[in-house]
CSV table of C-alpha atoms in Angstrom, one decimal:
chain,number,residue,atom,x,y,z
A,293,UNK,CA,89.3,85.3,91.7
A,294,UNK,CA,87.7,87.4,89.3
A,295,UNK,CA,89.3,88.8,85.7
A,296,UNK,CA,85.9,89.8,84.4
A,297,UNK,CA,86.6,93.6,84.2
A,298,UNK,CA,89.4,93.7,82.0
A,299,UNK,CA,87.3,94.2,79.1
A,300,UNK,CA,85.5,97.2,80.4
A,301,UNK,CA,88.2,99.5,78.6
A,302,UNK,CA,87.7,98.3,75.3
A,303,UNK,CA,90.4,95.4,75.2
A,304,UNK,CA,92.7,97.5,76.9
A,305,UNK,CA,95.0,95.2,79.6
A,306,UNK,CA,94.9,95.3,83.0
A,307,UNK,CA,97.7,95.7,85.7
A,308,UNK,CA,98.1,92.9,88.2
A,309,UNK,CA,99.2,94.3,91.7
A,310,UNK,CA,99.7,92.1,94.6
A,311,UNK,CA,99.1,93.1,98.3
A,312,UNK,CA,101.1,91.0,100.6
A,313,UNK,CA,99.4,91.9,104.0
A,314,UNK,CA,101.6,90.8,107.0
A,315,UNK,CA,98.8,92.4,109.6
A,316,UNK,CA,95.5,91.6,111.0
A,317,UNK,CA,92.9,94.6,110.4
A,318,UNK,CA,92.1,96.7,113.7
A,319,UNK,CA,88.4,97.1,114.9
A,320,UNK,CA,88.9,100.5,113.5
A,321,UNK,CA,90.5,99.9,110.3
A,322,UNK,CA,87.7,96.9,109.7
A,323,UNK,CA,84.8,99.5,111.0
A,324,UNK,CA,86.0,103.3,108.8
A,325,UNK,CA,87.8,101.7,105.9
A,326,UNK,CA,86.7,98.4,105.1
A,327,UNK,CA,90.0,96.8,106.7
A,328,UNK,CA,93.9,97.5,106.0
A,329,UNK,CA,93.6,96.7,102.4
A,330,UNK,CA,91.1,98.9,101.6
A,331,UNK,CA,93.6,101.6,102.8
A,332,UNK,CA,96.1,100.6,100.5
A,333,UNK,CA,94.5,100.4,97.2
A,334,UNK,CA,92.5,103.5,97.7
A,335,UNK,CA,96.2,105.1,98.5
A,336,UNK,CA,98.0,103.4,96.4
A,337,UNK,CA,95.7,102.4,93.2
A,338,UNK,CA,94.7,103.9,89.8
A,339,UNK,CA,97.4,106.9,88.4
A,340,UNK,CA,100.9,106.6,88.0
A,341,UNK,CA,100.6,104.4,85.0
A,342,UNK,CA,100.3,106.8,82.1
A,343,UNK,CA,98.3,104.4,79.7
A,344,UNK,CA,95.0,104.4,81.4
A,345,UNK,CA,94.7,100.5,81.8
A,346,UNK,CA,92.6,99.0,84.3
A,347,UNK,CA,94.5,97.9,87.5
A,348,UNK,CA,93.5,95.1,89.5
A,349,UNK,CA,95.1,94.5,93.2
A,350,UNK,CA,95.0,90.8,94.7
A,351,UNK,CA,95.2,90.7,98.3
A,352,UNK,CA,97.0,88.2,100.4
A,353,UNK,CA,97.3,87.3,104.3
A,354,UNK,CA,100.6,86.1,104.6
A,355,UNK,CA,100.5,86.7,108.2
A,356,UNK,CA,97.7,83.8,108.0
A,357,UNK,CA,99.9,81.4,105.3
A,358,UNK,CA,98.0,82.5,102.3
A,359,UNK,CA,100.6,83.6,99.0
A,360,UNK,CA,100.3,83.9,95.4
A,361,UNK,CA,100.2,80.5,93.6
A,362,UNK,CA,103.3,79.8,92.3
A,363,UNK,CA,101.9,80.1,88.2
A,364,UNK,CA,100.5,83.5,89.5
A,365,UNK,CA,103.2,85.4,90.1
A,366,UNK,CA,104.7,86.0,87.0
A,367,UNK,CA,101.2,87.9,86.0
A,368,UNK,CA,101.6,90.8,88.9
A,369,UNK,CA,103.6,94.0,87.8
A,370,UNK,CA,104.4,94.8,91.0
A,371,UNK,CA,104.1,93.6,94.8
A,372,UNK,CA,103.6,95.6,98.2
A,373,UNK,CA,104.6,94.0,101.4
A,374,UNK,CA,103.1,95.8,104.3
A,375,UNK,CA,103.4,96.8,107.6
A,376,UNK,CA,102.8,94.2,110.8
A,377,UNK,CA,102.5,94.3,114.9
A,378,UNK,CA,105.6,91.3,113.9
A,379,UNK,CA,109.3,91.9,114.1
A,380,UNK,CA,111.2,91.4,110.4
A,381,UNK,CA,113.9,89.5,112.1
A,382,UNK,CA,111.5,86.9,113.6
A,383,UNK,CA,111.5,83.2,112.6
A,384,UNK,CA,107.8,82.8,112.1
A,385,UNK,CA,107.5,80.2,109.4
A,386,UNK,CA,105.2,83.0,107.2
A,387,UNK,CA,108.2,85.3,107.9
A,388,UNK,CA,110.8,83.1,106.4
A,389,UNK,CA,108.5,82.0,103.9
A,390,UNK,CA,108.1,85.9,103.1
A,391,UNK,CA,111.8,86.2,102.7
A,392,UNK,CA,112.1,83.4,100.1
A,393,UNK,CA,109.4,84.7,98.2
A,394,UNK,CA,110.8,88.2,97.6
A,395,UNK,CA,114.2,87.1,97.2
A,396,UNK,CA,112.4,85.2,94.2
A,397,UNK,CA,110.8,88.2,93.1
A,398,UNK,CA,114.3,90.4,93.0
A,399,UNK,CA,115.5,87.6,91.1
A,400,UNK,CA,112.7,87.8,88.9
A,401,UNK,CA,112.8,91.6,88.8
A,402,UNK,CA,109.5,91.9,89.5
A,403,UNK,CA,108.8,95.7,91.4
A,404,UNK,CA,108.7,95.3,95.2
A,405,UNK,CA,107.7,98.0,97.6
A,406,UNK,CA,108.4,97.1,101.3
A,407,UNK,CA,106.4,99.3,103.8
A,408,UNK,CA,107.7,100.1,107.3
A,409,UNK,CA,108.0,95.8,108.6
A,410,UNK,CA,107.7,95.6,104.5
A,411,UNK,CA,110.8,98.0,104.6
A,412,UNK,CA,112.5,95.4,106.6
A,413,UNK,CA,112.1,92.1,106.0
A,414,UNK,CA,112.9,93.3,102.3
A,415,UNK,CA,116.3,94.6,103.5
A,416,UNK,CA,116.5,91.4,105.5
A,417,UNK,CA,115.6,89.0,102.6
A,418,UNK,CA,118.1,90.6,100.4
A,419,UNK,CA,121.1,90.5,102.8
A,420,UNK,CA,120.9,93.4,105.0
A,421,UNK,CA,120.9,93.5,107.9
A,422,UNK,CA,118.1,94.9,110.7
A,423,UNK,CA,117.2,95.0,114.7
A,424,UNK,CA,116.0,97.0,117.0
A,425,UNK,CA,116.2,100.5,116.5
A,426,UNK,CA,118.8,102.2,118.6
A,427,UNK,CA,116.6,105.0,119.6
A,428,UNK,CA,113.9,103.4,120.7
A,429,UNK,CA,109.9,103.7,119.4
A,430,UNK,CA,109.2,106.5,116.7
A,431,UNK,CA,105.9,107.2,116.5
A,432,UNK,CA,103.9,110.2,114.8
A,433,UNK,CA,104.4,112.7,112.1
A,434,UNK,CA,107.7,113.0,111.3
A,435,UNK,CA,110.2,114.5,108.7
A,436,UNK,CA,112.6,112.5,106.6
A,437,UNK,CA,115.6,113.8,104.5
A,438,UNK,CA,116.2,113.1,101.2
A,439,UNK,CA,119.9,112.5,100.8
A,440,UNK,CA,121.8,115.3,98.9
A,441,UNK,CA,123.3,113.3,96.0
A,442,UNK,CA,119.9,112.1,95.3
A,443,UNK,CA,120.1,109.0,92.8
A,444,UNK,CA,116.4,107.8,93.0
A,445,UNK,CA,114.1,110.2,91.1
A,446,UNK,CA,114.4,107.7,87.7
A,447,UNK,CA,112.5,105.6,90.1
A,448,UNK,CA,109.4,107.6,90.5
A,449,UNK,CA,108.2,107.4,87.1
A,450,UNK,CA,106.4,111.0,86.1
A,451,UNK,CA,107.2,112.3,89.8
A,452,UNK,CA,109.3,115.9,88.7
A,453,UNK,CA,110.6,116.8,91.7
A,454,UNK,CA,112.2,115.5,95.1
A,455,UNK,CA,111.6,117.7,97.9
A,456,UNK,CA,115.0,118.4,100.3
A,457,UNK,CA,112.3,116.8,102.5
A,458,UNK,CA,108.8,115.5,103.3
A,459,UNK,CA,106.7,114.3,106.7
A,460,UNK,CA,105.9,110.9,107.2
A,461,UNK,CA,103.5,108.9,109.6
A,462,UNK,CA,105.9,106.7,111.5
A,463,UNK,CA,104.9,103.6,113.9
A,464,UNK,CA,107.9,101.5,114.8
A,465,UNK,CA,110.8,100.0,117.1
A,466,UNK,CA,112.8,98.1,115.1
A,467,UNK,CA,114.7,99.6,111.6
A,468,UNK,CA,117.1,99.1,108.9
A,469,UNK,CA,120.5,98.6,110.4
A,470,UNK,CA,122.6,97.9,107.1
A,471,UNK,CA,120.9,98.3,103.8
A,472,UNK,CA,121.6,95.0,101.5
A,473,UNK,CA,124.4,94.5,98.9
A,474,UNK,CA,124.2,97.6,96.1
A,475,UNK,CA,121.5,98.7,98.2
A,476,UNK,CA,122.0,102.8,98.1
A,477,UNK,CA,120.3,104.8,101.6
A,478,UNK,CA,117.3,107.6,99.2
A,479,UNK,CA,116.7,109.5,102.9
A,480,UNK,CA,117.4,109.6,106.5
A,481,UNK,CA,116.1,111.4,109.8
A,482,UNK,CA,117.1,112.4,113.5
A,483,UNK,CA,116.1,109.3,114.6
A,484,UNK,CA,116.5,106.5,111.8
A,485,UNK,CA,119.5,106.4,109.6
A,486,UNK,CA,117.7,104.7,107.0
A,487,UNK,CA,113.9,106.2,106.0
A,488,UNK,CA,114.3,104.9,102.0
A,489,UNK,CA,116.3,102.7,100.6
A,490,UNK,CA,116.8,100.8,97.2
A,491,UNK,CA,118.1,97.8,95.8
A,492,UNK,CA,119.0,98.2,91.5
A,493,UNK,CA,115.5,99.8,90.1
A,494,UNK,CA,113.2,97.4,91.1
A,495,UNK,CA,113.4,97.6,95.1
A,496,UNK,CA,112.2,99.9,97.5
A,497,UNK,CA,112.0,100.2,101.1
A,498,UNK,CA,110.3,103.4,103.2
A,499,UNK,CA,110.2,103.0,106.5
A,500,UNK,CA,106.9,105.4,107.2
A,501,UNK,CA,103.6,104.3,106.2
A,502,UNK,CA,102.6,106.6,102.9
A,503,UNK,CA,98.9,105.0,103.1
A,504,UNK,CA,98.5,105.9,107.0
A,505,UNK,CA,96.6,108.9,107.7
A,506,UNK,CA,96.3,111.0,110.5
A,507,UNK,CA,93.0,109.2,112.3
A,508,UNK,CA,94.4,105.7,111.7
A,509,UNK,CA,97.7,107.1,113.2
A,510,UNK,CA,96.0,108.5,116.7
A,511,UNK,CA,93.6,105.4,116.6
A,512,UNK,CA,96.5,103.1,116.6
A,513,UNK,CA,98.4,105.3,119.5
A,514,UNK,CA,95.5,104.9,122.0
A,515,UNK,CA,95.8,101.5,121.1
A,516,UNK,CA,99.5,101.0,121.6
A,517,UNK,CA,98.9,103.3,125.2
A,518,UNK,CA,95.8,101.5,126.3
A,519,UNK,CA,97.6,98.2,125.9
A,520,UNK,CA,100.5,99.5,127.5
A,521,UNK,CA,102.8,98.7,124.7
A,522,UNK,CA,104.3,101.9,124.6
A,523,UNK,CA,104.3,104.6,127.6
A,524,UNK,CA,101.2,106.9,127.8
A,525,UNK,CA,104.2,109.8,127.5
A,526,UNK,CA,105.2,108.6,123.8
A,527,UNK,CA,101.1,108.6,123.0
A,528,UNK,CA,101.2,112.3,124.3
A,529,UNK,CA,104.4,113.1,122.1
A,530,UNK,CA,103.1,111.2,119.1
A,531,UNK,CA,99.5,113.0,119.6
A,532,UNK,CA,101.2,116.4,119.7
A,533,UNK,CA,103.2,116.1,116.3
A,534,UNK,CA,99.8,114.8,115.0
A,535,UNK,CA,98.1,118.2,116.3
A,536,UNK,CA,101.6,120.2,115.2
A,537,UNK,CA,101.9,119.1,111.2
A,538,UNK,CA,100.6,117.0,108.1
A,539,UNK,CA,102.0,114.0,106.9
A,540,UNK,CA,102.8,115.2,103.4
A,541,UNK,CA,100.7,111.7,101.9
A,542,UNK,CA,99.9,113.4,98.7
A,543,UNK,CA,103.2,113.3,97.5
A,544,UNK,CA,104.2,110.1,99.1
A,545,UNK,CA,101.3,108.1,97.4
A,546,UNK,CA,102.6,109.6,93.8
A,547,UNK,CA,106.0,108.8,95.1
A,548,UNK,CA,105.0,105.2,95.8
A,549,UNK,CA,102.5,105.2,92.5
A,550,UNK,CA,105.4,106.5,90.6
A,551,UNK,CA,107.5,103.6,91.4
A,552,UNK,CA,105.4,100.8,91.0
A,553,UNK,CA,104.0,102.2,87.7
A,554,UNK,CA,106.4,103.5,86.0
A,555,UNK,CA,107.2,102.0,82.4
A,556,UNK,CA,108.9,99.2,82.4
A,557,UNK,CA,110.0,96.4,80.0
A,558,UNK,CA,108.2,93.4,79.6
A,559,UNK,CA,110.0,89.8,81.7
A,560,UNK,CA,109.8,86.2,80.3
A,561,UNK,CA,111.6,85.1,83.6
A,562,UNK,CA,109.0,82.2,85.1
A,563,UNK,CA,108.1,82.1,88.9
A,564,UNK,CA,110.9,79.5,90.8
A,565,UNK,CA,107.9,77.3,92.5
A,566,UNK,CA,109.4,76.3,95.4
A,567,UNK,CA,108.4,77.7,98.5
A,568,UNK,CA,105.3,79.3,96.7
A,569,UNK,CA,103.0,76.8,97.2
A,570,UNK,CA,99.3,77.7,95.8
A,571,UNK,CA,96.8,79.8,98.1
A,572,UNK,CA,93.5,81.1,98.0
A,573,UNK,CA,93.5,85.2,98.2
A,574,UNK,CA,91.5,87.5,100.4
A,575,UNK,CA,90.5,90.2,98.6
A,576,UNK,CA,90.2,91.1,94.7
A,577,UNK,CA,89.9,95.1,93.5
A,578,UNK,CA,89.6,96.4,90.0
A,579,UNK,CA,90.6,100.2,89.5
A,580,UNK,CA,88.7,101.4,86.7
A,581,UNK,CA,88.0,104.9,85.3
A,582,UNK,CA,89.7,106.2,88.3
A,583,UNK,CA,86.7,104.8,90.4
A,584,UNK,CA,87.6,101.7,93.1
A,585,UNK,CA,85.8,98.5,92.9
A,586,UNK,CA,86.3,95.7,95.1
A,587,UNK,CA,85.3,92.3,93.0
A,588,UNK,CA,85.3,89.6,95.6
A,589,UNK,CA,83.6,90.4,99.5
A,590,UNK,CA,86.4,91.7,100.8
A,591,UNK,CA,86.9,90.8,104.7
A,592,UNK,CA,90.0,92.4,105.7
């Protein structure tokens, strides 16, 4: 791991994200992008913050048993669970180990974003309850609703406005069933009850993929056809809402930046370090200037 940047601003501090990565990169994603967590932090990283400090995202394989150290944890402002070929309700020992690990975080306060499975296991960690979605696979670009007495836009930081509604690349069979204890539905669609959720001020779940866009989506359906994982009559459907409409990722990603970002007060609360043993991480990026940087060989 390398800190060596974060005096290229003049003493000003940098901002310690972690990516929890519950997925193996696709021969695609490896060969246009760099791999999943390149996709990400170029989604995801620099803006939002409003102080112009440095940011600097640690990536981690949990779907390969690697975590933050225990001593580490309390350093990251935030922490983004992805999404994973892997159902949330499994009993996968990196699964359960996930689970403990952000129901340390929540206890912590620390900011969680949970993205599509990341959407799920956090409900599932935190009480909820989740399964297989009663309508069956949802795939493409679709629209969610935000729900009319709208109680999340303190959560976005310097986003001014929530849309009635907003498209969304979607890729999934299983959902939220029953959001966890205080845990308040944000948005909803035809198909899925619960899109967004949140937990207090310091959880959130979407169930679309804000960093997906449109190639990765129609890559990822050939995939799912050619391996016969879902019906080559979904792909066409999927394909055709591709073909029909944008996801709207502009204003997602400054949703997402929004709420990991935002101002925030400072936590003395120390990491629990059971459960967290020490790991080595995959993958180090600085955000500086606005420009990405990736400070270790990356991999993913």
């Amino acid at each position: 791991m390398t800190v060596a940047a974060a005096a290229a601003s003049g003493g000003v501090g940098v901002r310690r994200y972690a990516l929890l990565l519950a997925l193996n990169d696709s021969e695609y994603a490896r060969k246009v992008y760099g791999g999943y967590g390149n996709v990400f932090v170029s989604a995801l990283g620099g803006g939002g913050g409003g102080g112009g400090e440095e940011e600097r995202w640690d990536c981690f394989r949990v779907i390969d048993g690697e975590f933050p150290a225990a001593e580490e944890v309390g350093r990251y402002e935030g922490f983004v669970v992805s999404g994973s070929p892997h159902d949330a309700y499994g009993d996968e020992r990196w699964i359960l180990r996930l689970c403990s690990l952000l129901r340390a975080l929540h206890a912590m306060g620390k900011r969680i974003l949970g993205i599509c499975f990341g959407h799920q296991v956090l409900c599932r960690a935190l009480g909820g309850r989740i399964g297989k979605a009663r309508s069956g696979w949802n795939i493409g670009v679709k629209k969610m609703t935000f729900v009319r007495d709208f109680e999340g836009s303190k959560l976005f930081g310097d986003l001014k406005e929530i849309p009635q509604s907003a498209s969304i690349i979607e890729v999934h069979q299983d959902e939220v069933l029953e959001v966890p204890p205080m845990g308040r539905v944000l948005a909803y669609s035809d198909k899925t009850p619960v899109e967004m959720f949140a937990v207090g001020d310091n959880v959130l779940g979407i169930q679309g993929h804000p960093e997906y866009t449109s190639d990765i989506l129609l890559n990822l359906i050939d995939r799912l056809v050619n391996n016969n994982t879902i019906t080559s009559g979904i792909g066409e459907e999927a394909r055709r809402t591709v073909e029909a409409s944008e996801p709207d990722r502009r204003f997602w990603t400054g949703l997402c930046k929004g709420f990991l970002k935002r101002p925030t007060a400072a936590t003395t609360v120390d990491m629990p370090p059971r459960e967290v043993a020490p790991k080595m991480m995959s993958c180090s990026h600085i955000i500086a200037d606005g420009h990405f940087v990736a400070t270790t060989p990356i991999g993913l």
